């Protein structure tokens, strides 16, 4: 009997999709300007970044770990990029490659220390968060890089598709597809998932779990650096405080998107498009709350409630699917 | 003597003594009464915060909302006194009650849903902080009764501030709880191995909720002590607690997986962090270095713990071979 319902309906991506549509309906009827060209463009710029941050966290959650240093790492990489372009006069394309390499390197440090000490990545990245952010502030003397090449900042304010969509969103969506392909169809992607799902079994079947975990952290650093560049292009300057103190402003969206998307915190499961939908939902709600005028100080409160509600719902869904499968 | 050497706090104690002697040889200003006073103030505030995190580490979880609870209590405490002109004692009691309720919410949801405490407290962090900002609209409360101001400023004698009294009592109580009561031992047993602690009849619901309630109460006390110290209630109290709250227990040898914490070593961890921050200021080193240093200290402590575990494992292996 259960076979009549397609599998997709049972996943929480489907639930998320419904929620996204419901919220879009609510906000477009209850507020003015939600569907305006300006608002949709602004949304696309924000959502692009949230997706990227969510993906950066997702690939570390895959290992059963966390990356608290995400924001600090992203901002450090972005500041490095600002320095390359403004002070060193390095061309944009080379700068971007350097920044991504730098981000991967910082991610490698996280991964290497985590694997070698066997300590939970929470404590390692708590320490590196403070170290990266501290060094970045010291080296830049908390000064921003504001004289970036015009070609770079213009890209951040470019408007595509009848001026509705920012090119940043296209980068994020493309990244989603690439990651989906890697995790679904490539050898290395399957190995990463296997290492996260059951490290002992993976080790026994000849996968170097340590190396896979380091790769995950490097990938996280890479994506965080990419998010850093995108934020720099969006603002038009590289500012040390653009992700808040110690990069904390990135932390909530970073966890919200993958957790809403159904990524298991214990590791071994990734949902690339779930993370994307999760990021879209968070951005929608955030934007809608401002438009409804709940007051900017309460937005945080509601985001916390939503995160709590989402994990509770997910738990309930799991409970019922398990019960159903036992019955059938 | 060899028993002493095995204690977590022993090595830390030596580092503290030699470190302080070394610093004061280079900079005699380090042991000036004023500096000692400042040092004791920072130690006493962080002590309460570290204990609040330590008890959650003991059961193998983490509490990201410690700072948010502290901040919410701090502004409620000052708000009640300023806006509703409440007297100090009921304001303190309500502050404690808020801490208790916040802790209960964390513990109850965590244990009933089985979702990781990390996610639950991340959510409540935003909820509590959002309530704080929603209530205050990011404006501080300035009108604090004289008695509270006095308590935050006055000295008992010499450089010793009144403010150290409560943290010292808390530390002693925490030591008794973790080492001399069945509740404390049960918490450690639960942190060490959830399944086997349940099998011997320990109620996990009770243990987790108790731990989170105590954590909430301590965070509340921490928030109110900061109000006494700052002489005002600002909404950003507690924002910077996260890193030090983990640093001190970890430096004190606590294992994040749970089941092992040491109250005295945690206290020494707090003192070590404060002395180093202070020394960096005295040597006129950029304040941002303090942050980098704290990060490296955590990593170093983790390495040392790992090394000791490794040596212990080797030793037990040798014995089992015999």
XYZ file of C-alpha atoms in Angstrom:
650
model
C 0.000 0.000 0.000
C 2.853 2.251 0.790
C 4.233 1.727 -2.684
C 1.635 4.052 -4.141
C 3.292 7.011 -2.503
C 6.447 7.984 -4.379
C 9.602 7.853 -2.287
C 10.271 11.520 -2.833
C 7.187 12.480 -0.829
C 8.551 10.742 2.243
C 11.832 12.634 2.240
C 12.175 15.822 4.130
C 13.244 17.679 0.985
C 9.623 17.353 -0.035
C 8.464 18.740 3.307
C 10.901 21.597 2.902
C 9.717 22.341 -0.607
C 6.121 22.537 0.637
C 7.235 24.842 3.477
C 9.109 27.092 1.042
C 6.027 27.357 -1.178
C 3.761 27.992 1.811
C 6.003 30.754 3.100
C 6.268 32.343 -0.344
C 2.444 32.387 -0.547
C 2.056 33.805 2.961
C 4.612 36.547 2.457
C 3.458 37.552 -1.031
C -0.134 37.979 0.177
C 0.549 39.515 3.568
C 3.296 41.981 2.709
C 3.860 44.615 0.106
C 6.982 44.374 -1.918
C 7.869 40.749 -1.279
C 7.545 39.922 -4.972
C 9.014 43.217 -6.146
C 11.999 43.024 -8.470
C 14.162 44.776 -5.895
C 13.311 42.337 -3.098
C 13.769 39.231 -5.220
C 17.143 40.499 -6.387
C 18.164 41.238 -2.791
C 16.948 37.795 -1.724
C 18.954 36.087 -4.459
C 22.128 37.803 -3.257
C 21.564 36.736 0.336
C 20.435 33.214 -0.442
C 23.525 32.624 -2.594
C 25.763 33.182 0.397
C 23.603 31.162 2.803
C 23.667 28.174 0.455
C 27.443 28.320 0.197
C 27.893 28.594 3.975
C 25.455 25.740 4.520
C 27.341 23.532 2.059
C 30.650 24.367 3.738
C 29.246 23.161 7.058
C 27.495 20.177 5.480
C 30.676 18.574 4.195
C 32.170 18.608 7.699
C 28.956 17.378 9.335
C 29.349 14.441 6.940
C 32.308 13.297 9.058
C 30.233 13.556 12.223
C 32.145 16.700 13.144
C 31.571 20.448 13.087
C 33.438 23.451 11.817
C 33.056 26.388 14.179
C 35.887 28.219 12.425
C 33.802 28.547 9.249
C 33.133 32.275 9.563
C 36.621 33.152 10.769
C 38.094 31.072 7.946
C 35.882 32.626 5.285
C 36.648 36.166 6.403
C 40.382 35.441 6.681
C 40.388 34.103 3.126
C 38.395 37.093 1.890
C 40.777 39.515 3.595
C 43.684 37.659 2.005
C 41.955 38.163 -1.339
C 41.487 41.857 -0.630
C 45.164 42.166 0.188
C 46.177 40.335 -2.998
C 44.055 42.586 -5.196
C 44.547 45.938 -3.498
C 48.067 45.856 -2.072
C 49.770 43.380 -4.413
C 47.868 44.203 -7.603
C 47.436 40.542 -8.480
C 44.874 39.965 -11.275
C 41.394 38.873 -10.202
C 41.441 35.360 -11.635
C 44.756 34.482 -9.985
C 43.590 36.060 -6.725
C 40.505 33.862 -6.679
C 42.624 30.746 -7.189
C 44.992 31.866 -4.414
C 42.101 32.566 -2.033
C 40.518 29.176 -2.655
C 43.893 27.495 -2.127
C 44.374 29.480 1.076
C 40.923 28.485 2.332
C 41.636 24.844 1.559
C 44.926 25.131 3.412
C 43.223 26.521 6.537
C 40.692 23.708 6.233
C 43.563 21.259 5.938
C 44.953 22.546 9.259
C 41.571 21.885 10.895
C 41.398 18.414 9.425
C 44.993 17.501 10.136
C 44.844 18.526 13.804
C 41.474 16.798 14.264
C 42.651 13.530 12.724
C 46.061 13.474 14.341
C 44.917 14.270 17.889
C 41.676 12.319 17.722
C 39.997 15.202 19.531
C 36.486 16.192 18.475
C 36.562 18.795 15.720
C 34.361 21.047 17.880
C 37.239 21.846 20.209
C 39.841 21.991 17.424
C 37.830 24.430 15.323
C 36.895 26.446 18.424
C 40.632 26.987 18.895
C 41.432 27.600 15.226
C 38.476 30.005 14.972
C 40.125 32.153 17.579
C 43.570 31.734 16.009
C 42.512 32.535 12.423
C 40.413 35.505 13.450
C 43.123 36.799 15.774
C 45.848 36.595 13.120
C 43.584 38.155 10.518
C 42.793 41.102 12.804
C 46.447 41.532 13.729
C 47.740 41.423 10.161
C 45.066 43.708 8.721
C 45.038 45.930 11.837
C 41.244 45.673 11.513
C 41.370 47.840 8.380
C 39.168 47.071 5.385
C 40.270 46.781 1.760
C 37.946 49.132 -0.087
C 39.784 49.857 -3.335
C 39.120 46.591 -5.107
C 39.227 46.320 -8.926
C 36.008 47.524 -10.527
C 35.572 44.387 -12.604
C 35.366 42.444 -9.351
C 32.891 44.658 -7.508
C 30.791 45.132 -10.647
C 30.310 41.379 -10.788
C 28.779 41.484 -7.319
C 26.175 44.050 -8.350
C 25.430 42.519 -11.738
C 21.744 41.790 -12.435
C 20.693 38.912 -14.690
C 17.388 37.551 -16.025
C 15.490 40.775 -16.453
C 17.331 42.154 -13.403
C 15.800 39.602 -11.042
C 18.724 37.349 -10.180
C 22.258 37.966 -8.981
C 25.057 35.967 -10.665
C 26.170 34.939 -7.177
C 23.116 32.699 -6.916
C 24.102 30.964 -10.138
C 27.537 30.202 -8.692
C 25.908 28.675 -5.606
C 23.442 26.573 -7.566
C 26.228 25.370 -9.874
C 28.263 24.419 -6.792
C 25.280 22.411 -5.564
C 25.154 20.449 -8.812
C 28.901 19.827 -8.771
C 28.782 18.592 -5.175
C 25.763 16.440 -5.944
C 27.645 14.875 -8.836
C 30.737 14.283 -6.692
C 28.828 12.629 -3.859
C 26.553 10.634 -6.100
C 28.698 9.452 -8.965
C 32.391 9.705 -8.211
C 34.598 7.243 -6.441
C 36.010 9.804 -4.028
C 32.549 11.119 -3.136
C 31.304 7.647 -2.216
C 34.427 7.083 -0.155
C 33.825 10.334 1.744
C 30.287 9.232 2.597
C 31.408 5.735 3.546
C 34.079 7.139 5.866
C 31.509 9.353 7.548
C 28.814 6.699 7.846
C 30.900 3.974 9.403
C 34.585 4.747 9.878
C 35.491 1.243 11.062
C 33.825 -0.506 8.158
C 35.337 1.982 5.717
C 38.798 1.469 7.167
C 38.399 -2.313 6.866
C 37.384 -2.036 3.238
C 40.575 -0.200 2.448
C 39.527 3.463 2.619
C 41.902 5.751 4.470
C 39.376 7.351 6.817
C 41.866 9.906 8.117
C 42.591 11.125 4.621
C 38.879 11.305 3.783
C 38.216 13.402 6.906
C 41.035 15.758 5.972
C 39.539 16.060 2.462
C 36.179 16.978 4.002
C 37.758 19.723 6.080
C 39.665 20.998 3.026
C 36.467 21.050 1.005
C 34.814 22.964 3.832
C 37.654 25.494 3.822
C 37.395 25.782 0.039
C 33.645 26.470 0.149
C 34.000 28.892 3.067
C 36.667 30.795 1.124
C 34.344 30.866 -1.896
C 31.611 32.263 0.352
C 34.126 34.850 1.575
C 34.902 35.990 -1.976
C 31.201 36.139 -2.823
C 30.489 38.266 0.238
C 33.383 40.569 -0.702
C 31.994 40.958 -4.220
C 28.527 41.627 -2.806
C 29.660 44.309 -0.345
C 32.275 45.689 -2.724
C 34.954 45.643 -0.025
C 36.755 43.176 2.210
C 35.879 44.122 5.797
C 37.228 42.223 8.847
C 33.905 42.453 10.679
C 31.702 41.374 7.759
C 30.791 38.093 9.454
C 30.605 39.530 12.948
C 32.986 38.929 15.834
C 34.913 35.668 15.246
C 32.692 35.042 12.233
C 29.770 34.177 14.468
C 27.131 35.664 12.162
C 27.699 32.777 9.779
C 27.204 30.104 12.384
C 23.411 30.007 12.588
C 22.751 29.887 8.820
C 25.601 27.386 8.540
C 23.850 24.955 10.869
C 20.278 25.815 9.954
C 20.544 24.961 6.265
C 22.019 21.435 6.531
C 20.001 20.512 9.639
C 16.737 21.666 8.036
C 17.810 19.864 4.887
C 18.020 16.570 6.725
C 21.778 16.135 7.128
C 22.410 13.842 10.079
C 24.621 15.384 12.759
C 26.076 11.978 13.521
C 27.560 11.956 10.026
C 27.408 9.744 7.000
C 24.535 11.435 5.205
C 24.554 14.477 2.949
C 21.656 16.161 1.258
C 22.989 18.779 -1.120
C 19.616 19.944 -2.387
C 18.101 19.664 1.084
C 20.775 22.085 2.267
C 19.930 24.384 -0.624
C 16.221 24.311 0.224
C 17.068 24.802 3.910
C 19.095 27.907 3.057
C 16.269 29.235 0.881
C 13.754 28.682 3.684
C 15.918 30.484 6.244
C 16.498 33.441 3.949
C 12.791 33.628 3.097
C 11.755 33.621 6.736
C 14.426 36.138 7.648
C 13.352 38.455 4.848
C 9.663 37.937 5.551
C 10.090 38.725 9.241
C 11.658 42.058 8.338
C 8.890 42.840 5.866
C 6.157 41.894 8.355
C 7.969 44.290 10.674
C 8.386 42.103 13.753
C 11.228 44.413 14.725
C 14.826 43.600 13.927
C 15.554 42.601 17.503
C 13.035 39.755 17.501
C 14.239 38.221 14.225
C 16.908 36.262 16.058
C 14.337 34.948 18.517
C 12.134 33.620 15.722
C 15.084 32.064 13.899
C 15.930 30.166 17.086
C 12.309 29.001 17.441
C 12.300 27.892 13.793
C 15.496 25.885 14.208
C 14.006 24.234 17.291
C 10.708 23.552 15.511
C 12.534 22.139 12.481
C 14.598 19.627 14.444
C 11.549 18.572 16.469
C 9.509 18.086 13.271
C 12.322 16.099 11.750
C 12.414 13.885 14.810
C 8.662 13.340 14.571
C 8.911 12.510 10.860
C 11.649 9.964 11.573
C 9.530 8.448 14.307
C 6.504 8.023 12.049
C 8.445 6.687 9.072
C 10.085 4.095 11.317
C 6.688 3.150 12.728
C 5.168 2.887 9.232
C 7.949 0.757 7.886
C 7.600 -1.619 10.820
C 3.839 -1.920 10.246
C 4.163 -2.606 6.533
C 53.707 11.834 46.035
C 53.118 9.733 42.947
C 49.389 9.947 43.653
C 49.758 13.723 43.654
C 51.610 13.638 40.344
C 48.714 11.866 38.694
C 46.207 14.588 39.582
C 45.204 16.846 36.739
C 45.604 19.954 38.830
C 49.108 19.213 40.051
C 50.973 20.015 36.839
C 48.772 23.056 36.267
C 49.492 24.253 39.803
C 53.246 24.050 39.172
C 52.868 25.938 35.889
C 50.859 28.614 37.717
C 53.416 29.082 40.508
C 56.511 29.127 38.299
C 54.774 31.214 35.663
C 53.722 33.849 38.196
C 57.229 33.974 39.725
C 58.788 34.334 36.281
C 56.415 37.109 35.217
C 56.858 39.046 38.460
C 60.652 38.822 38.153
C 60.477 40.488 34.747
C 57.675 42.881 35.625
C 57.266 43.607 39.350
C 54.037 45.449 38.454
C 52.454 42.031 38.038
C 52.156 41.555 41.820
C 51.113 45.116 42.586
C 47.904 45.252 44.672
C 45.959 46.842 41.830
C 46.973 44.173 39.360
C 46.128 41.402 41.810
C 42.732 43.016 42.332
C 42.017 43.100 38.598
C 43.263 39.535 38.273
C 40.986 38.295 41.054
C 37.983 40.034 39.516
C 38.500 38.423 36.133
C 39.167 35.033 37.735
C 36.039 35.143 39.867
C 33.740 36.010 36.955
C 35.190 33.386 34.632
C 35.184 30.762 37.371
C 31.396 30.717 37.513
C 31.103 30.605 33.713
C 33.623 27.768 33.448
C 31.780 25.743 36.101
C 28.541 26.297 34.219
C 30.072 24.713 31.106
C 32.039 22.075 33.044
C 28.980 20.374 34.469
C 27.546 19.924 30.963
C 30.887 18.600 29.714
C 30.724 16.105 32.603
C 27.628 14.490 31.100
C 29.212 14.483 27.654
C 27.229 17.348 26.139
C 27.851 21.005 25.471
C 25.924 24.134 26.277
C 26.308 26.896 23.717
C 23.640 28.993 25.424
C 25.637 29.700 28.615
C 26.400 33.260 27.513
C 22.853 33.868 26.270
C 21.390 32.770 29.619
C 23.883 34.980 31.448
C 22.957 37.957 29.259
C 19.203 37.398 29.586
C 19.455 37.154 33.378
C 21.735 40.182 33.561
C 19.292 42.443 31.735
C 16.264 41.003 33.558
C 17.979 41.565 36.897
C 18.836 45.182 36.138
C 15.576 45.797 34.294
C 13.497 44.628 37.264
C 15.387 46.973 39.567
C 15.334 49.961 37.211
C 11.960 49.773 35.466
C 9.878 48.065 38.165
C 11.981 49.493 41.051
C 12.124 46.094 42.670
C 14.418 45.605 45.638
C 17.589 43.594 45.252
C 16.644 40.284 46.854
C 13.524 39.526 44.798
C 15.367 40.663 41.657
C 18.161 38.205 42.416
C 15.641 35.435 43.055
C 13.819 36.093 39.801
C 17.182 36.170 38.015
C 18.015 32.744 39.447
C 14.560 31.495 38.497
C 15.080 32.598 34.880
C 18.415 30.778 34.803
C 16.746 27.693 36.238
C 13.933 27.755 33.699
C 16.335 28.305 30.784
C 18.468 25.381 31.952
C 15.394 23.220 32.428
C 14.232 23.968 28.865
C 17.656 22.967 27.495
C 17.786 19.768 29.518
C 14.178 18.746 29.004
C 14.194 19.146 25.216
C 17.604 17.469 24.898
C 16.694 14.404 26.906
C 13.141 14.019 25.626
C 13.937 14.317 21.927
C 17.374 12.714 21.958
C 18.617 15.460 19.608
C 22.202 16.531 20.254
C 22.507 19.209 22.934
C 24.664 21.163 20.521
C 21.731 21.846 18.185
C 19.232 22.407 20.999
C 21.434 24.922 22.792
C 22.320 26.605 19.497
C 18.595 27.159 18.994
C 18.011 28.318 22.572
C 21.097 30.537 22.298
C 19.277 32.478 19.592
C 15.966 32.350 21.454
C 17.403 33.698 24.722
C 19.597 36.249 22.961
C 16.661 37.303 20.784
C 14.480 37.797 23.878
C 17.272 39.815 25.428
C 17.535 42.112 22.385
C 13.768 42.230 21.944
C 13.263 43.370 25.531
C 16.118 45.847 25.719
C 16.175 46.936 22.056
C 19.953 46.821 22.522
C 19.873 49.610 25.124
C 21.669 49.126 28.469
C 20.107 49.728 31.899
C 22.127 52.200 33.912
C 20.197 52.639 37.178
C 21.732 50.154 39.593
C 21.139 50.309 43.389
C 24.113 51.519 45.413
C 24.370 48.245 47.322
C 24.894 46.312 44.074
C 27.498 48.830 42.926
C 29.245 48.575 46.278
C 29.330 44.791 46.101
C 30.958 44.978 42.696
C 33.584 47.536 43.688
C 34.486 47.187 47.346
C 37.393 45.243 48.760
C 37.288 43.033 51.854
C 40.867 43.865 52.774
C 44.034 44.492 50.795
C 43.408 43.755 47.144
C 40.719 41.128 47.750
C 37.349 42.154 46.258
C 33.977 41.151 47.718
C 33.142 39.682 44.356
C 35.354 36.619 44.934
C 33.171 35.316 47.772
C 30.379 33.826 45.667
C 32.648 32.165 43.068
C 34.729 30.561 45.817
C 31.596 29.196 47.519
C 30.391 27.890 44.161
C 33.706 26.205 43.446
C 33.635 24.462 46.834
C 30.031 23.369 46.320
C 30.846 22.086 42.847
C 33.794 20.114 44.214
C 31.528 18.537 46.819
C 28.890 17.817 44.171
C 31.284 16.131 41.753
C 33.370 14.257 44.303
C 31.242 13.576 47.350
C 27.632 13.169 46.239
C 25.916 10.361 44.372
C 24.333 12.866 41.961
C 27.775 14.046 40.846
C 29.065 10.506 40.473
C 25.969 9.553 38.497
C 26.565 12.487 36.152
C 30.106 11.293 35.489
C 28.883 7.726 35.018
C 26.264 8.972 32.555
C 28.890 11.016 30.696
C 31.220 8.071 30.553
C 28.750 5.573 29.175
C 25.073 6.334 28.713
C 23.953 2.747 28.158
C 25.693 1.163 31.098
C 24.641 3.977 33.444
C 21.033 3.353 32.423
C 21.496 -0.376 32.947
C 22.567 0.139 36.554
C 19.415 2.158 37.127
C 20.459 5.780 36.726
C 17.596 7.846 35.295
C 19.028 9.718 32.318
C 16.098 12.168 32.336
C 16.927 13.199 35.882
C 20.679 13.440 35.345
C 20.510 15.503 32.145
C 17.872 17.882 33.513
C 19.749 18.367 36.797
C 22.987 19.093 34.958
C 21.350 21.643 32.660
C 19.465 23.290 35.529
C 22.698 23.676 37.516
C 24.397 25.027 34.385
C 21.564 27.546 33.921
C 21.730 28.642 37.557
C 25.498 29.150 37.379
C 25.190 31.094 34.120
C 22.544 33.270 35.843
C 24.872 33.920 38.782
C 27.665 34.732 36.331
C 25.443 37.241 34.540
C 24.486 38.992 37.775
C 28.111 39.108 38.960
C 29.090 40.804 35.711
C 26.343 43.381 36.344
C 27.881 44.078 39.769
C 31.293 44.407 38.179
C 30.285 46.633 35.232
C 27.776 48.667 37.297
C 25.273 48.432 34.478
C 23.234 45.845 32.610
C 24.173 45.779 28.928
C 22.576 43.342 26.457
C 25.962 42.109 25.255
C 26.905 40.554 28.591
C 27.773 36.923 27.907
C 28.598 37.352 24.224
C 32.263 36.556 24.762
C 31.850 33.642 27.170
C 31.872 30.750 24.732
C 35.603 30.355 24.157
C 36.782 30.807 27.773
C 33.964 28.597 29.069
C 35.403 25.686 27.094
C 39.041 26.715 27.480
C 39.226 26.377 31.268
C 37.710 22.875 31.631
C 39.684 21.575 28.640
C 42.939 23.013 29.953
C 41.950 21.379 33.241
C 41.963 17.999 31.533
C 38.229 17.517 30.965
C 37.365 15.090 28.192
C 34.705 16.484 25.873
C 33.200 13.049 25.297
C 32.120 13.225 28.928
C 32.758 11.338 32.130
C 35.846 13.162 33.260
C 36.057 16.629 34.757
C 38.151 18.029 37.570
C 36.820 21.017 39.521
C 40.166 22.113 40.958
C 41.949 21.723 37.617
C 39.178 23.725 35.941
C 39.649 26.491 38.523
C 43.402 26.412 37.844
C 42.611 26.559 34.131
C 40.633 29.757 34.725
C 43.485 31.267 36.740
C 46.027 30.283 34.080
C 43.995 31.887 31.298
C 43.534 35.071 33.372
C 47.224 35.284 34.313
C 48.302 34.863 30.711
C 45.826 37.471 29.457
C 47.030 39.816 32.200
C 50.699 39.149 31.463
C 50.190 39.882 27.781
C 48.660 43.219 28.766
C 51.531 44.014 31.127
C 54.100 43.174 28.470
C 52.158 45.541 26.180
C 51.307 42.896 23.620
C 48.495 43.535 21.170
C 45.165 42.464 22.751
C 44.350 40.415 19.664
C 47.280 38.203 20.551
C 45.396 37.201 23.687
C 42.794 35.614 21.453
C 45.342 33.760 19.340
C 47.074 32.663 22.512
C 43.859 31.298 23.991
C 43.335 29.265 20.831
C 46.838 27.820 21.006
C 46.413 27.094 24.734
C 43.359 24.945 23.986
C 45.226 23.038 21.289
C 48.235 22.570 23.572
C 46.053 21.301 26.412
C 44.377 18.882 24.046
C 47.753 17.572 22.871
C 48.984 17.096 26.437
C 45.819 15.228 27.434
C 46.123 13.013 24.413
C 49.753 12.243 25.215
C 48.958 11.330 28.814
C 46.113 9.077 27.719
C 48.447 7.397 25.258
C 51.063 6.783 27.949
C 48.463 5.433 30.339
C 47.166 3.071 27.670
C 50.666 1.764 27.093
C 51.195 1.226 30.788
C 47.964 -0.738 31.232
C 48.874 -2.831 28.207
C 52.192 -3.792 29.800
C 50.395 -4.828 32.968
C 47.885 -6.975 31.157
C 50.716 -8.782 29.394
C 52.148 -9.829 32.727
